[in-house]
Amino acid sequence: MESTTIKALFGRRNIRFIIPAYQRAYTWDKRQFSQFREDLQECAGSDYYLGHFLFEQDGDTFYVIDGQQRLTTSIIFFSAFLYVIKSRESEWIITDKKEIIQDLLLDVSDYYLKDSRHNRQKFATVEYDNNFFIDTIIEHHNNVSNDDLTSKSKVAIHRALCFFEEWLKECTIDDILSYVSSLENASITTFVVKDKLQACQIFAYQNDRGKRLSNLEILKAYFMLQIYRTPFETFEHESGITYIERAFEDIYRYIVLVSVDEDSVLGYYWRAIGPKGYYSENVVYEIKAWINACSKEEQFERIKQFVNGLSKSFQIVNQIEHDNSFYTANLKNLKNMAISYPILIKAKLSNVSKELFDRVIKLMENITFRSLIRGGRADIISRMQQIIPKTTNPDGFSQMIDTAVWKLNNDWWWGYWSDKQMLEHIKSGWFYGNRVDNYLLWRYEQYLCCKNYPNPKICFSDVISNESIEHIAPQTQSSPLENGYGIYEDKDNPQQGIVSGEYMNSVGNLMLMAGSQNSSLGNKPFALKLKVYGSDNLLYQQKEIIEFVEDKDNPVWDKDCIKRRREKIIQAAKEIWCLDNI
């Protein structure tokens, strides 16, 4: 192990640093940027320890095995420094620091960004981000658009650059020079591994000593160690390691493209293929036990099978996230994909047909909605465990759908999500405030479009981003009868009142509406609201309100109107979530 500084490390002749493709891309966010900044501020003019770095060496090239996030951030900081100092040249060009700063600009650029002697990039990030890194950090092109930010890692790189630029613009020149000096002279320790076996051992050692690694990283190091422990005569170690590295190249390439956390995808995949299914709890422990359950000679094939399927699982999640077809989009709108992903991943890995996969999507949307509308403590996990196919035969998924539909119709244990329970919960006054109240009204909007109109003119995310559920009969109304609403309170006949009869929060009195429109209407007279509803160009459920009013010339919104609309929505729900349509 060697103790050195960032400047001494990068200043060696011909040296360059590369993040290998089987390592993760840049992931730091504002919390880590802020900590990096605070460390520089606290250590300005004093010793600063940046940490330990692990490298694998090939000639003059050093592959970064551990510490890539800190090194990448350091390079981004130096790029921000160059840009800010050059943009503020008028402040220092006439001072006695002119020559010092000019020399520093040349040195920082030459040491950390591009070696002028060889016109070669000194630090390269993972291959699939490197062109963006060159343009944004090395060459410092400012015309970055949203079209360029095609992955989480590119977004993180750009955010880091903007963060440091904005900070340095507010600092004095002296402070900036102090921060650069602190980073360049930051103490570091480095270790160059002899081979990948040593790198795996160090990674595993660091984890055992409490280093915070993701489950995915822990398993990656474990798989490589297991390959090295395979008897040499039965397997060529280097080719095995290469297989793992290439699989993780694909995994890390997709990690930056999906919104789902990497360990969540790992968990979904393991629940799809593992012996415990949905009951899996300790993913790392269970996978290690599964690997160790076979002979040393068979372990590599099992590891190979696992990482190959895991790589495909990240691709599947990416496909689903970008699939905006009708049922897939609606399933995602329910915001409960943790229930669906294990089955969807297993279906894709089982090579089911598109038609069958679409049926699986329909089933999961239907079951997920029923479970969310029901709420309570009814255990959906145990039900899903009961029906998930035990084989990878496509026929198993067709049987799964038939089994689930039968159970929803006939099995008392599944009765929490029967048609009766679903419709009763939609009908009840407790529906308002349920986490899927918006979703039900959105599906009702789609239902209206399918029946009478073209497709919705807006998407669910547009509605939700500004959403507010409108109470047609407002929650507060001082003079309801004068303003075109029915009786709110009826002490003698409680069921006749909108409030006393618990019609206020009935689904028949609720409607999707943009938040700004909702607040502007407030508790205005019903006739005025009705004009706004009729002129709305986005949501058909607003336009149809007039249909539920008996006297169109003197419109009144009372409990009978609410009941009529509620019954129509309930009838729509019967059709939307009809099990025979799966």
Tab-separated table of C-alpha atoms in Angstrom, residues 313-503:
chain	number	residue	atom	x	y	z
A	313	SER	CA	-33.885	-8.955	-15.577
A	314	PHE	CA	-32.424	-5.456	-15.703
A	315	GLN	CA	-33.207	-5.379	-19.426
A	316	ILE	CA	-36.769	-6.537	-18.703
A	317	VAL	CA	-37.285	-3.815	-16.090
A	318	ASN	CA	-35.962	-1.276	-18.583
A	319	GLN	CA	-38.376	-2.548	-21.253
A	320	ILE	CA	-41.329	-2.384	-18.872
A	321	GLU	CA	-40.417	1.120	-17.713
A	322	HIS	CA	-40.417	2.289	-21.340
A	323	ASP	CA	-43.533	0.354	-22.344
A	324	ASN	CA	-46.451	2.776	-22.592
A	325	SER	CA	-48.993	0.344	-23.965
A	326	PHE	CA	-52.436	0.579	-22.376
A	327	TYR	CA	-52.352	-2.104	-19.668
A	328	THR	CA	-48.643	-1.829	-18.869
A	329	ALA	CA	-48.931	1.928	-18.418
A	330	ASN	CA	-51.937	1.476	-16.145
A	331	LEU	CA	-50.168	-1.188	-14.079
A	332	LYS	CA	-47.255	1.208	-13.542
A	333	ASN	CA	-49.695	3.996	-12.630
A	334	LEU	CA	-50.747	1.937	-9.610
A	335	LYS	CA	-47.265	2.504	-8.111
A	336	ASN	CA	-47.018	-0.979	-6.645
A	337	MET	CA	-44.709	-2.788	-9.065
A	338	ALA	CA	-42.990	-4.722	-6.271
A	339	ILE	CA	-45.907	-7.171	-6.405
A	340	SER	CA	-45.776	-7.541	-10.193
A	341	TYR	CA	-42.088	-7.558	-11.083
A	342	PRO	CA	-41.238	-11.098	-9.864
A	343	ILE	CA	-44.003	-12.611	-11.998
A	344	LEU	CA	-43.324	-10.343	-14.982
A	345	ILE	CA	-39.593	-11.130	-14.884
A	346	LYS	CA	-40.267	-14.853	-14.610
A	347	ALA	CA	-42.710	-14.677	-17.524
A	348	LYS	CA	-40.186	-12.901	-19.747
A	349	LEU	CA	-37.401	-15.293	-18.741
A	350	SER	CA	-39.770	-18.152	-19.610
A	351	ASN	CA	-40.158	-16.775	-23.160
A	352	VAL	CA	-43.935	-16.501	-23.028
A	353	SER	CA	-45.610	-15.146	-26.138
A	354	LYS	CA	-46.561	-11.477	-26.383
A	355	GLU	CA	-50.233	-12.411	-26.152
A	356	LEU	CA	-49.666	-14.406	-22.973
A	357	PHE	CA	-47.474	-11.694	-21.452
A	358	ASP	CA	-50.236	-9.165	-22.124
A	359	ARG	CA	-52.633	-11.429	-20.213
A	360	VAL	CA	-50.179	-11.579	-17.301
A	361	ILE	CA	-50.028	-7.763	-17.307
A	362	LYS	CA	-53.839	-7.569	-17.280
A	363	LEU	CA	-54.019	-10.012	-14.385
A	364	MET	CA	-51.461	-8.093	-12.313
A	365	GLU	CA	-53.203	-4.765	-12.961
A	366	ASN	CA	-56.511	-6.293	-11.920
A	367	ILE	CA	-55.204	-7.966	-8.759
A	368	THR	CA	-53.116	-4.937	-7.769
A	369	PHE	CA	-56.104	-2.610	-8.077
A	370	ARG	CA	-58.314	-4.951	-6.066
A	371	SER	CA	-55.714	-5.257	-3.295
A	372	LEU	CA	-55.147	-1.496	-3.100
A	373	ILE	CA	-58.845	-0.583	-3.178
A	374	ARG	CA	-59.449	-3.138	-0.430
A	375	GLY	CA	-56.527	-2.015	1.733
A	376	GLY	CA	-56.370	-3.377	5.256
A	377	ARG	CA	-54.229	-6.229	6.443
A	378	ALA	CA	-55.226	-8.858	3.914
A	379	ASP	CA	-51.992	-10.508	2.793
A	380	ILE	CA	-51.482	-10.245	-0.968
A	381	ILE	CA	-47.969	-11.733	-0.772
A	382	SER	CA	-49.158	-15.132	0.391
A	383	ARG	CA	-51.723	-15.213	-2.410
A	384	MET	CA	-49.148	-14.366	-5.055
A	385	GLN	CA	-46.839	-17.024	-3.628
A	386	GLN	CA	-49.648	-19.511	-4.087
A	387	ILE	CA	-50.075	-18.874	-7.820
A	388	ILE	CA	-46.595	-17.987	-9.131
A	389	PRO	CA	-45.585	-20.759	-11.573
A	390	LYS	CA	-43.017	-23.194	-10.212
A	391	THR	CA	-41.733	-23.949	-13.711
A	392	THR	CA	-40.473	-21.876	-16.632
A	393	ASN	CA	-42.888	-23.530	-19.025
A	394	PRO	CA	-45.103	-20.900	-20.756
A	395	ASP	CA	-48.107	-23.156	-20.134
A	396	GLY	CA	-47.596	-22.533	-16.430
A	397	PHE	CA	-48.445	-18.864	-16.882
A	398	SER	CA	-51.647	-19.606	-18.720
A	399	GLN	CA	-52.587	-21.941	-15.881
A	400	MET	CA	-51.617	-19.246	-13.334
A	401	ILE	CA	-54.082	-16.809	-14.896
A	402	ASP	CA	-56.885	-19.361	-14.917
A	403	THR	CA	-56.124	-20.319	-11.316
A	404	ALA	CA	-56.112	-16.707	-10.117
A	405	VAL	CA	-59.391	-15.916	-11.866
A	406	TRP	CA	-61.015	-19.027	-10.401
A	407	LYS	CA	-59.774	-18.196	-6.895
A	408	LEU	CA	-61.034	-14.613	-7.115
A	409	ASN	CA	-64.460	-15.958	-8.047
A	410	ASN	CA	-64.662	-19.008	-5.794
A	411	ASP	CA	-61.977	-19.271	-3.090
A	412	TRP	CA	-63.010	-17.736	0.259
A	413	TRP	CA	-59.355	-17.004	1.079
A	414	TRP	CA	-59.239	-14.727	-1.975
A	415	GLY	CA	-62.570	-13.186	-1.072
A	416	TYR	CA	-60.914	-9.962	0.093
A	417	TRP	CA	-60.466	-9.128	-3.603
A	418	SER	CA	-63.659	-10.567	-5.018
A	419	ASP	CA	-65.964	-8.518	-7.245
A	420	LYS	CA	-68.279	-8.018	-4.285
A	421	GLN	CA	-65.537	-6.595	-2.055
A	422	MET	CA	-64.126	-4.410	-4.822
A	423	LEU	CA	-67.467	-2.843	-5.648
A	424	GLU	CA	-68.459	-2.371	-2.011
A	425	HIS	CA	-65.266	-0.453	-1.332
A	426	ILE	CA	-65.784	1.728	-4.395
A	427	LYS	CA	-69.359	2.383	-3.271
A	428	SER	CA	-68.464	3.196	0.340
A	429	GLY	CA	-67.868	6.720	1.551
A	430	TRP	CA	-64.431	5.602	2.724
A	431	PHE	CA	-63.264	5.529	-0.867
A	432	TYR	CA	-62.138	9.168	-0.772
A	433	GLY	CA	-58.555	9.304	0.419
A	434	ASN	CA	-57.788	5.766	-0.685
A	435	ARG	CA	-54.430	5.788	-2.459
A	436	VAL	CA	-56.083	4.679	-5.719
A	437	ASP	CA	-58.960	7.150	-5.795
A	438	ASN	CA	-57.189	9.087	-8.559
A	439	TYR	CA	-56.486	5.896	-10.463
A	440	LEU	CA	-60.095	4.738	-10.429
A	441	LEU	CA	-61.252	8.100	-11.791
A	442	TRP	CA	-58.519	7.900	-14.429
A	443	ARG	CA	-59.684	4.451	-15.538
A	444	TYR	CA	-63.221	5.817	-15.614
A	445	GLU	CA	-61.967	8.562	-17.927
A	446	GLN	CA	-60.458	5.886	-20.205
A	447	TYR	CA	-63.743	4.013	-20.046
A	448	LEU	CA	-65.641	7.080	-21.242
A	449	CYS	CA	-63.158	7.525	-24.067
A	450	CYS	CA	-63.504	3.921	-25.167
A	451	LYS	CA	-67.292	4.165	-25.109
A	452	ASN	CA	-67.945	7.516	-26.732
A	453	TYR	CA	-64.811	9.527	-27.396
A	454	PRO	CA	-61.266	9.421	-28.732
A	455	ASN	CA	-58.415	8.536	-26.368
A	456	PRO	CA	-57.737	10.888	-23.438
A	457	LYS	CA	-56.044	14.092	-24.462
A	458	ILE	CA	-53.725	13.942	-21.458
A	459	CYS	CA	-51.826	11.206	-19.666
A	460	PHE	CA	-52.129	10.063	-16.066
A	461	SER	CA	-48.868	11.720	-15.004
A	462	ASP	CA	-50.109	15.070	-16.347
A	463	VAL	CA	-53.259	14.784	-14.278
A	464	ILE	CA	-51.461	13.681	-11.130
A	465	SER	CA	-48.717	16.313	-11.397
A	466	ASN	CA	-51.363	19.019	-10.873
A	467	GLU	CA	-54.158	16.866	-9.607
A	468	SER	CA	-56.847	17.694	-7.214
A	469	ILE	CA	-59.958	15.636	-6.705
A	470	GLU	CA	-62.917	17.896	-7.130
A	471	HIS	CA	-65.941	17.543	-4.876
A	472	ILE	CA	-68.782	18.494	-7.187
A	473	ALA	CA	-70.907	19.362	-4.164
A	474	PRO	CA	-68.229	21.303	-2.253
A	475	GLN	CA	-67.111	20.211	1.187
A	476	THR	CA	-67.898	23.631	2.626
A	477	GLN	CA	-70.994	25.476	1.493
A	478	SER	CA	-72.767	28.044	3.651
A	479	SER	CA	-75.934	28.220	1.513
A	480	PRO	CA	-76.156	24.987	-0.521
A	481	LEU	CA	-79.786	25.343	-1.570
A	482	GLU	CA	-79.266	28.898	-2.822
A	483	ASN	CA	-76.209	27.848	-4.840
A	484	GLY	CA	-77.719	24.894	-6.641
A	485	TYR	CA	-76.877	22.014	-4.317
A	486	GLY	CA	-79.142	19.616	-2.475
A	487	ILE	CA	-79.755	19.462	1.247
A	488	TYR	CA	-76.507	18.945	3.164
A	489	GLU	CA	-77.925	18.060	6.606
A	490	ASP	CA	-81.292	16.473	7.284
A	491	LYS	CA	-81.738	15.532	10.919
A	492	ASP	CA	-85.173	13.995	10.454
A	493	ASN	CA	-84.237	11.968	7.380
A	494	PRO	CA	-80.423	11.694	7.429
A	495	GLN	CA	-80.233	9.684	4.208
A	496	GLN	CA	-81.754	12.598	2.305
A	497	GLY	CA	-78.795	14.886	3.034
A	498	ILE	CA	-75.534	15.019	1.089
A	499	VAL	CA	-73.476	15.198	4.285
A	500	SER	CA	-75.815	13.431	6.691
A	501	GLY	CA	-76.355	10.647	4.150
A	502	GLU	CA	-72.603	10.294	3.593
A	503	TYR	CA	-72.753	11.245	-0.081
